[in-house]
PDB file of C-alpha atoms in Angstrom:
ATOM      1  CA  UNK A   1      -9.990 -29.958   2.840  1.00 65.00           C
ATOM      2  CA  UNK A   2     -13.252 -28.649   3.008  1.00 62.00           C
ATOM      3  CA  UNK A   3     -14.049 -26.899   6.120  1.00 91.00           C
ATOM      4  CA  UNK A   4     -16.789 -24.559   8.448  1.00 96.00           C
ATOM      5  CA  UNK A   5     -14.695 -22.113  10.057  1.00 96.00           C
ATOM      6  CA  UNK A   6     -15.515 -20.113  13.088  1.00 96.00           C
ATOM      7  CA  UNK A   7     -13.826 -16.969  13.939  1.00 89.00           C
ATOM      8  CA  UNK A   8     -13.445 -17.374  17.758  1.00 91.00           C
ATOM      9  CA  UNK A   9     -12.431 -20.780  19.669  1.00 93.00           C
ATOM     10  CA  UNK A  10     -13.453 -18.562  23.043  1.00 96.00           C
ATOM     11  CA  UNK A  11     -14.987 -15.866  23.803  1.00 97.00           C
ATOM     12  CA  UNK A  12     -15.753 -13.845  27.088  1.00 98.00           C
ATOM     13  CA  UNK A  13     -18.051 -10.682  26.960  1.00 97.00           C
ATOM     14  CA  UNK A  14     -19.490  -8.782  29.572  1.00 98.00           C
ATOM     15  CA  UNK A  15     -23.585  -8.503  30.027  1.00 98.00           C
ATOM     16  CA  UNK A  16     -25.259  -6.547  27.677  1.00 97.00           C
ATOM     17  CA  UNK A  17     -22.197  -6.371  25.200  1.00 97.00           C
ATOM     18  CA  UNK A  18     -23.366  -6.369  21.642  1.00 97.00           C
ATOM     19  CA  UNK A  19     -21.517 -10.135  20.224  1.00 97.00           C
ATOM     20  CA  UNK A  20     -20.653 -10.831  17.153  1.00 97.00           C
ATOM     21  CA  UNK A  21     -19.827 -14.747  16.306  1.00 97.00           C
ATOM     22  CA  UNK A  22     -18.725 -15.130  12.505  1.00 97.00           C
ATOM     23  CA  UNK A  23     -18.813 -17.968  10.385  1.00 97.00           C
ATOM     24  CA  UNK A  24     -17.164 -18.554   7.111  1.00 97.00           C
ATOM     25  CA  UNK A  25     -17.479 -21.723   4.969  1.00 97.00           C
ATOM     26  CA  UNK A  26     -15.614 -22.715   1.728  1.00 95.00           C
ATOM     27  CA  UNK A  27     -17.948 -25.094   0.303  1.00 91.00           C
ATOM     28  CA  UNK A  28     -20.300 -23.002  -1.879  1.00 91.00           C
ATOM     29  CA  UNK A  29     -23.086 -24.453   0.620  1.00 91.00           C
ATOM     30  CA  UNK A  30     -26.466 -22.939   0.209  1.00 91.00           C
ATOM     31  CA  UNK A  31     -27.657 -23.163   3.483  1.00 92.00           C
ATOM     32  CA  UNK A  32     -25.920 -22.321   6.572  1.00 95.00           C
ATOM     33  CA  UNK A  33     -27.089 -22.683  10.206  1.00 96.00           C
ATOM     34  CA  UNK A  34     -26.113 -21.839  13.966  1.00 97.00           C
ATOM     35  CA  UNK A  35     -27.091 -24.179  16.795  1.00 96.00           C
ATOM     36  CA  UNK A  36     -26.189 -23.556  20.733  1.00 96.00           C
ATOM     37  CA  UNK A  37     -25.208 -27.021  22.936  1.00 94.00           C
ATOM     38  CA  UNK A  38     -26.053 -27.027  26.256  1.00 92.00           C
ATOM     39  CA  UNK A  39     -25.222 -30.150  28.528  1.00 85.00           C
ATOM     40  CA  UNK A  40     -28.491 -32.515  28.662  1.00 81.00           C
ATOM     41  CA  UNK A  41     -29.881 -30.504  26.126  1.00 85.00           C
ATOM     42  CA  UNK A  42     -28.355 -31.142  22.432  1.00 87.00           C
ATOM     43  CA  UNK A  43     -28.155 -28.902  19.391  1.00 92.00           C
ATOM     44  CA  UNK A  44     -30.893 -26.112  19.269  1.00 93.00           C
ATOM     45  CA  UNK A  45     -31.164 -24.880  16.362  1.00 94.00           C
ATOM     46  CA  UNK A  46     -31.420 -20.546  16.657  1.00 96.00           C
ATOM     47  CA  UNK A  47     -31.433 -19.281  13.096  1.00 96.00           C
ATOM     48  CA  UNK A  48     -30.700 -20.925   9.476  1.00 94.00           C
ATOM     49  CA  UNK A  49     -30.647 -19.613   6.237  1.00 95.00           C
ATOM     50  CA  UNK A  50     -30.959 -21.303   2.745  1.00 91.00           C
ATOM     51  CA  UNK A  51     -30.025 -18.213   0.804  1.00 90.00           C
ATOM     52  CA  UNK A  52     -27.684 -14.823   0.599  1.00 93.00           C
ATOM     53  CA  UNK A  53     -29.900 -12.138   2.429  1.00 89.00           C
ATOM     54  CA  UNK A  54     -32.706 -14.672   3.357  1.00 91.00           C
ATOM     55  CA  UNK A  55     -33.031 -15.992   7.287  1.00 94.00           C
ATOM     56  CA  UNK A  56     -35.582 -18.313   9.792  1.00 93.00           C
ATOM     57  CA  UNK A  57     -36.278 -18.219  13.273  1.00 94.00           C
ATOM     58  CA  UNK A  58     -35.167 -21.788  14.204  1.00 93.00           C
ATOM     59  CA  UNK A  59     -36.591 -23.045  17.529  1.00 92.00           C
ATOM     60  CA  UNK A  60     -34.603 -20.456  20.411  1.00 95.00           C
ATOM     61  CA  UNK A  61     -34.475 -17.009  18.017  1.00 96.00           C
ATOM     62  CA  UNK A  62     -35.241 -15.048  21.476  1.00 96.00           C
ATOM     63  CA  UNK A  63     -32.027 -12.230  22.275  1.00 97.00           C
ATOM     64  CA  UNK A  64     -30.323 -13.419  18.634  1.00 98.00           C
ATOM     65  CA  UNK A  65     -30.072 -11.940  15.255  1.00 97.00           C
ATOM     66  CA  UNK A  66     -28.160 -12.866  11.940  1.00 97.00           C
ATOM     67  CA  UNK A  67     -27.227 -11.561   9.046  1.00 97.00           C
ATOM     68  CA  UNK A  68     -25.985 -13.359   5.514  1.00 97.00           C
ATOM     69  CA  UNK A  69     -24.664 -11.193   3.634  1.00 95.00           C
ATOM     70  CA  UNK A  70     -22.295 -13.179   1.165  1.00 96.00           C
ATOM     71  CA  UNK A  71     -23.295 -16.904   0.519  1.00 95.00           C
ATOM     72  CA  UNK A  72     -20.200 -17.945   2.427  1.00 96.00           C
ATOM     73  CA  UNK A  73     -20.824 -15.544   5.621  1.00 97.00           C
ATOM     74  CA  UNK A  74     -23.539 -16.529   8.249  1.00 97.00           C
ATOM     75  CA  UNK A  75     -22.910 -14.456  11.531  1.00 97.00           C
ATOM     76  CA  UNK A  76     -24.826 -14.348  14.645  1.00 98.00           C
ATOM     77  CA  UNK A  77     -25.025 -11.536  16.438  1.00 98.00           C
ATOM     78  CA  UNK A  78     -25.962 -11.391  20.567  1.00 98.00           C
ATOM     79  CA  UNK A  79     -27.771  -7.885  20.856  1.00 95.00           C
ATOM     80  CA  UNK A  80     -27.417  -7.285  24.560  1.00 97.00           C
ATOM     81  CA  UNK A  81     -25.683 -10.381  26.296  1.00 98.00           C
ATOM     82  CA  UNK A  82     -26.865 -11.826  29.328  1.00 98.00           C
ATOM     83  CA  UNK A  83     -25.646 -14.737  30.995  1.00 97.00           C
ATOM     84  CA  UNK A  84     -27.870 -16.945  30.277  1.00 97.00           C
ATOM     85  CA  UNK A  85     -26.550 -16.959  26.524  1.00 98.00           C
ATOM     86  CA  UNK A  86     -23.204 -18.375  28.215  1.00 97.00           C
ATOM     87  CA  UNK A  87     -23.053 -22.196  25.397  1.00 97.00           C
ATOM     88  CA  UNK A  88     -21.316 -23.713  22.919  1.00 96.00           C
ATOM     89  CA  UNK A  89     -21.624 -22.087  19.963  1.00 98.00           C
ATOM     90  CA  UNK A  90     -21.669 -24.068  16.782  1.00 97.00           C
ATOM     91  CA  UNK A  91     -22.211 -22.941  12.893  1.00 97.00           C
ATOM     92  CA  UNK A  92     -23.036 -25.457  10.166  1.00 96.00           C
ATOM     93  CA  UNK A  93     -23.638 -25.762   6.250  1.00 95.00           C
ATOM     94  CA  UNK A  94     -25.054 -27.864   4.078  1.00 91.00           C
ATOM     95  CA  UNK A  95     -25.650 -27.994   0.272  1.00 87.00           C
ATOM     96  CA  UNK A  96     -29.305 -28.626   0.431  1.00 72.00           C
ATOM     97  CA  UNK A  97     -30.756 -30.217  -2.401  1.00 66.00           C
ATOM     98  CA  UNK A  98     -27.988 -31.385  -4.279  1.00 58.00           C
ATOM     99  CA  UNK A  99     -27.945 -34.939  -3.000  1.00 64.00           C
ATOM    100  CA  UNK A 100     -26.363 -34.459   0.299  1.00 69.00           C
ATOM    101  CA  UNK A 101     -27.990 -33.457   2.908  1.00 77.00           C
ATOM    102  CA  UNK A 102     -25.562 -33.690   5.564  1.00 85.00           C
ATOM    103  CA  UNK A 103     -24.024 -30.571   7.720  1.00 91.00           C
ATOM    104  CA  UNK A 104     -20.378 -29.934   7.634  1.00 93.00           C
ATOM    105  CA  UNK A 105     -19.746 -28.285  11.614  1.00 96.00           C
ATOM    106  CA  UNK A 106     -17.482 -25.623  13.040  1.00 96.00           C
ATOM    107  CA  UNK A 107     -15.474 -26.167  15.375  1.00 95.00           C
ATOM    108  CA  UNK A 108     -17.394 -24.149  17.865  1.00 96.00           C
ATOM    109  CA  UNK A 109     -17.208 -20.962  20.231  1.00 96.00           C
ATOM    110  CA  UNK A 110     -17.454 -21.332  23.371  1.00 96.00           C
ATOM    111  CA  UNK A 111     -18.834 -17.677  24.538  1.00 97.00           C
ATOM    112  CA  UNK A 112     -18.923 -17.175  28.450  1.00 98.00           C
ATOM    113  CA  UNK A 113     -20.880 -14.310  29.384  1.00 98.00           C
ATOM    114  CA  UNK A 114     -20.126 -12.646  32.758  1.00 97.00           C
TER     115      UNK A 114
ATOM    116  CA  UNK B   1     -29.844 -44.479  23.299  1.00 40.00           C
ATOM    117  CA  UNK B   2     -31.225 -41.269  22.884  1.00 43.00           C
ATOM    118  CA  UNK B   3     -32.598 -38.800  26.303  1.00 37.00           C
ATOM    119  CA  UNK B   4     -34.620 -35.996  26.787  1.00 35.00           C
ATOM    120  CA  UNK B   5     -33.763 -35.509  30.497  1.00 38.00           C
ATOM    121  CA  UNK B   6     -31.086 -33.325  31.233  1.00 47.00           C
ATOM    122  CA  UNK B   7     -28.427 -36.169  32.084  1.00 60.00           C
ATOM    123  CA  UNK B   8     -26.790 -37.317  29.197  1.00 75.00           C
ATOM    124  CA  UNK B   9     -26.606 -41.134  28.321  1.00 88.00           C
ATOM    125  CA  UNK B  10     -23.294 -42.765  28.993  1.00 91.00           C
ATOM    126  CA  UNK B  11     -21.799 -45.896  27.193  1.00 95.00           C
ATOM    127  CA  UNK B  12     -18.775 -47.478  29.002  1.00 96.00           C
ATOM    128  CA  UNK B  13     -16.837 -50.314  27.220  1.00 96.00           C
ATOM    129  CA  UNK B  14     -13.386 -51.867  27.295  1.00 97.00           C
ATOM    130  CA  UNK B  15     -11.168 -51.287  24.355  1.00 97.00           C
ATOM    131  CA  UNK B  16     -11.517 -53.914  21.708  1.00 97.00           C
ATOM    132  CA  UNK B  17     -15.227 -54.460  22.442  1.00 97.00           C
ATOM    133  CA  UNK B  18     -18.022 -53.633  20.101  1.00 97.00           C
ATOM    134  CA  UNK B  19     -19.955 -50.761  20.764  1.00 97.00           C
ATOM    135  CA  UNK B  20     -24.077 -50.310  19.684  1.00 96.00           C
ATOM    136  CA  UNK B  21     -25.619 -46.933  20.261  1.00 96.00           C
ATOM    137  CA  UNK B  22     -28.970 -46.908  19.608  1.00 94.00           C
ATOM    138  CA  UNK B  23     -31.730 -44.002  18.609  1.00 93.00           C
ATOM    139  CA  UNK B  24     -35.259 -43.398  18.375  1.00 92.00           C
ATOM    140  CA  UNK B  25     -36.273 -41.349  15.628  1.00 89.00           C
ATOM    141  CA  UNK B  26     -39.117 -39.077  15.927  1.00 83.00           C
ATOM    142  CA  UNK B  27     -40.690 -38.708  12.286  1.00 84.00           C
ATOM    143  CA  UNK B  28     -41.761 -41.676  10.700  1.00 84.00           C
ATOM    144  CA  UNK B  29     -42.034 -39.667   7.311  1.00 85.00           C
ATOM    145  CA  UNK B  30     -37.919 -39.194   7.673  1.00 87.00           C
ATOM    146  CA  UNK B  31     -36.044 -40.789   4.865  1.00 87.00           C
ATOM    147  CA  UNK B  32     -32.302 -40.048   5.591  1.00 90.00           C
ATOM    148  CA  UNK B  33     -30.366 -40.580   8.606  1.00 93.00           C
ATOM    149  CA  UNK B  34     -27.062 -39.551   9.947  1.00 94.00           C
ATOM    150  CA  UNK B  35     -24.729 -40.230  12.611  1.00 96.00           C
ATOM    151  CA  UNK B  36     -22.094 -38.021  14.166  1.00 96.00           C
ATOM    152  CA  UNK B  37     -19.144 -37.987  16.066  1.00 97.00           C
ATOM    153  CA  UNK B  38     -18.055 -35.177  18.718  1.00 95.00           C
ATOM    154  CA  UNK B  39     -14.931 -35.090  20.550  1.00 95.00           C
ATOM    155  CA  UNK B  40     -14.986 -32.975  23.433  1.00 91.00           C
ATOM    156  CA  UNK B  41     -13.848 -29.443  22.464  1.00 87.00           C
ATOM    157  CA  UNK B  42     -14.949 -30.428  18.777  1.00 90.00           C
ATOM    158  CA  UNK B  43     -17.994 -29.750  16.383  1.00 93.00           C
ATOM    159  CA  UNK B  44     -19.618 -32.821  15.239  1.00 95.00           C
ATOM    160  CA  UNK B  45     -18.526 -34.711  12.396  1.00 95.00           C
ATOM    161  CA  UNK B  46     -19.796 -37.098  10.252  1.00 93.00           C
ATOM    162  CA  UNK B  47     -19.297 -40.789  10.368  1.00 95.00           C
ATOM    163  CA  UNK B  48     -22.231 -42.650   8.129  1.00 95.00           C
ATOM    164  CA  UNK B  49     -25.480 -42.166   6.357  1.00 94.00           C
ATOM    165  CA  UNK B  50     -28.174 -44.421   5.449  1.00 95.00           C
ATOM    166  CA  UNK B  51     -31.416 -43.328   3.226  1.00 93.00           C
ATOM    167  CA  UNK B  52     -35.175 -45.290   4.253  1.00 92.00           C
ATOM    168  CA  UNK B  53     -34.588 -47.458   1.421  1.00 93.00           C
ATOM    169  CA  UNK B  54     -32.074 -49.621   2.765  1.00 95.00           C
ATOM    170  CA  UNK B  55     -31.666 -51.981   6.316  1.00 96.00           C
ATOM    171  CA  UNK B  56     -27.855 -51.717   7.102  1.00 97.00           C
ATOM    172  CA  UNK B  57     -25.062 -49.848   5.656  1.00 97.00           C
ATOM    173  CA  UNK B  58     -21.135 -50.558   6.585  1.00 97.00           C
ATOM    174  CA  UNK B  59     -18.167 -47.953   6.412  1.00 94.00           C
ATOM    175  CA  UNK B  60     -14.871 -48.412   8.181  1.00 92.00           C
ATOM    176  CA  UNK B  61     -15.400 -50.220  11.569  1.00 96.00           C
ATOM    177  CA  UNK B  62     -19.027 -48.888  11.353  1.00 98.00           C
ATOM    178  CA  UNK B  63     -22.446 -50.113  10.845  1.00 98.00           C
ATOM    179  CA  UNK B  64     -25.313 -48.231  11.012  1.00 97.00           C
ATOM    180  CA  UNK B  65     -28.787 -50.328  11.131  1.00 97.00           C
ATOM    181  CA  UNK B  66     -32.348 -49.083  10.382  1.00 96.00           C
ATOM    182  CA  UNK B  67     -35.257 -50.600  11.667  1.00 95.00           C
ATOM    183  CA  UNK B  68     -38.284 -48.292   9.948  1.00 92.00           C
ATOM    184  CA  UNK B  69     -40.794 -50.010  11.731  1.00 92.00           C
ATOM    185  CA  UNK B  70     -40.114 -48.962  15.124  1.00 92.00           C
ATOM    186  CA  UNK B  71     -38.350 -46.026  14.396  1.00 92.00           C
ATOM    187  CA  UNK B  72     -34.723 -46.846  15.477  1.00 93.00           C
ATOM    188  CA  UNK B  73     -31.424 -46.572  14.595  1.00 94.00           C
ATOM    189  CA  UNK B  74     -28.221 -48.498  15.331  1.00 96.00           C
ATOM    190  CA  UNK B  75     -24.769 -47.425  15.275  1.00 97.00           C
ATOM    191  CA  UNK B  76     -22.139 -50.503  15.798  1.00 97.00           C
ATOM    192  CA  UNK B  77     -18.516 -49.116  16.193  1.00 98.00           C
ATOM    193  CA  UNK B  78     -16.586 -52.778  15.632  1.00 97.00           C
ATOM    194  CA  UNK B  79     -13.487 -53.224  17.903  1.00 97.00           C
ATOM    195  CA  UNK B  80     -13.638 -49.684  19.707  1.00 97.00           C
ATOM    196  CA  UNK B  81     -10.679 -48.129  20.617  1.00 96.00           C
ATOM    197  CA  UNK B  82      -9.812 -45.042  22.653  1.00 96.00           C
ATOM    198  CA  UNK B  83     -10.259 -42.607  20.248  1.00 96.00           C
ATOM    199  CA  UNK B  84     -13.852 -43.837  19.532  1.00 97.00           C
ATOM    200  CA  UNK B  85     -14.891 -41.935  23.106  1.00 97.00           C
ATOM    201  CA  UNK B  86     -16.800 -38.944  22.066  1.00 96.00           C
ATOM    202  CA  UNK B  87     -20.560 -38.311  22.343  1.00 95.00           C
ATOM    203  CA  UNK B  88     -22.712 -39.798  19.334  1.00 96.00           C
ATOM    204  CA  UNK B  89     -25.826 -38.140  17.454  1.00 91.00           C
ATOM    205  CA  UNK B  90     -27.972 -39.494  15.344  1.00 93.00           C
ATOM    206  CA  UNK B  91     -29.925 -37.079  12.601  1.00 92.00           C
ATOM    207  CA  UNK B  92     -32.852 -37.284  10.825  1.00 91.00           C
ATOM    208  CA  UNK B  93     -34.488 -35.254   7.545  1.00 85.00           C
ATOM    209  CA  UNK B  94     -37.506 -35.854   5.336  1.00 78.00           C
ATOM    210  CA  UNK B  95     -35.421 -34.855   1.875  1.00 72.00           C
ATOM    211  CA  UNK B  96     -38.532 -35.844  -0.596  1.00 63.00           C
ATOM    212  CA  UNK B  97     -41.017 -33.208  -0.583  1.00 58.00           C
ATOM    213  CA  UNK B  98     -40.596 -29.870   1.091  1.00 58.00           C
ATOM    214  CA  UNK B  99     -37.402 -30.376   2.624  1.00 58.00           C
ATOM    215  CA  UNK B 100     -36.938 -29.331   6.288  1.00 71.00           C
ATOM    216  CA  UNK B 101     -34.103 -29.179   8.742  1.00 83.00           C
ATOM    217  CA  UNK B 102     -32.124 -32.086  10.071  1.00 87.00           C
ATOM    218  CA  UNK B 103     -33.668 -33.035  13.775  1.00 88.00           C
ATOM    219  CA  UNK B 104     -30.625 -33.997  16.292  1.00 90.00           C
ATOM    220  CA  UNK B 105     -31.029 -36.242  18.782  1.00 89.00           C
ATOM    221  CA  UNK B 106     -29.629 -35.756  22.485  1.00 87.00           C
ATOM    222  CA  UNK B 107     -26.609 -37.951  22.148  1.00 91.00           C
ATOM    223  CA  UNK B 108     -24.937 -40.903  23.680  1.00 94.00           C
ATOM    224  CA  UNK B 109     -21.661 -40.405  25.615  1.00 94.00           C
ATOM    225  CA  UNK B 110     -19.471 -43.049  24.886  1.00 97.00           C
ATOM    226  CA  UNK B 111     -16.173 -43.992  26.850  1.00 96.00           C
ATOM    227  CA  UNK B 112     -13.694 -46.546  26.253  1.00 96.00           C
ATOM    228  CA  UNK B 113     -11.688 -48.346  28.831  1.00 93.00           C
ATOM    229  CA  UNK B 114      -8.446 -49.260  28.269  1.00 88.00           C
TER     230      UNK B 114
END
């Protein structure tokens, strides 16, 4: 079974803790993405990449970075935590142009910062 | 259907009923369409796709219905049972030309009533 797995189910970290949220998928996707979900608010989509060592600023890039280093490794990274980047946390791939273009989703980490 | 107010839009209906969620779509140049399913606790997972060439689709106790000229989707869930209660996006991508990102929607909450 095919699947988008996320390292961490829950999380709590302390303000201005450097946060690391890893995402491995088994797919041989070419693009991979991470979204936050707020309540009221939906997915927002922070960074995505389409290729190994290649990344965009999705719509809420502001306190986040990422880094791709293997096709099947997207990871997130929270450079100083603050509360305010207390969300669900959800990673998601996609093969791109090959015909499908739907997103296979983590199951999600739910990071509380305090 | 879909909200951009910070109160998410609820569903209620007995078990065995049909269910229709509805969305408006923002793009009118999308041409592929998705709907998802998310437990709480959950990622979002796919349930049915349907490219700008066709009207209706039908999976398993699903139909999804597209309506191009005023920009809406349908998703009927036939016979809903318990397990149907989740919160429903729809998802929408322009795949001919330069290819973007898919655009959520906000989500409907549905709940089922025994």
């Amino acid at each position: 079974d095919v699947k988008v797995t996320q390292s961490s189910r829950y999380l709590v970290k302390r303000t201005g803790e450097k946060v690391f949220l890893e995402c491995v998928q088994d797919m041989d996707h070419e693009n991979m993405f991470w979204y936050r979900q707020d309540p009221g608010l939906g997915l927002r989509l922070i960074y995505f990449s389409y290729d190994v060592k290649m990344k965009e600023k999705g719509d809420i890039p502001e306190g986040y970075s990422v880094s791709r280093e293997k096709k099947e490794r997207f990871s997130l990274i929270l450079e100083s935590a603050s509360t305010n980047q207390t969300s669900m946390y959800l990673c998601a791939s996609s093969p791109g142009s090959r015909g499908n273009y739907g997103y296979t989703f983590g199951s999600g980490t739910r990071l509380t910062v305090v | 259907g879909e909200s951009v107010g910070l109160h998410l839009p609820t569903l209620s209906v007995q078990e065995g009923d049909n269910s229709i969620i509805n969305c408006a779509y923002s793009n009118s140049a999308s041409d592929y369409f998705i709907w998802y399913k998310q437990e709480s606790g959950k990622g979002p997972q796919f349930i049915i796709d349907i490219r700008s060439n066709m009207d209706k689709r039908q999976g398993q106790r699903v139909t999804v219905l597209l309506n191009k000229t005023v920009k809406h989707l349908s998703l009927q869930i036939a016979a809903t049972q318990p397990g149907d209660s989740a919160v429903y996006f729809c998802a929408e991508i322009r795949v001919g030309g330069s290819q973007g990102n898919l655009i959520f929607g906000k989500g409907t909450k549905l709940s089922v009533k025994p």
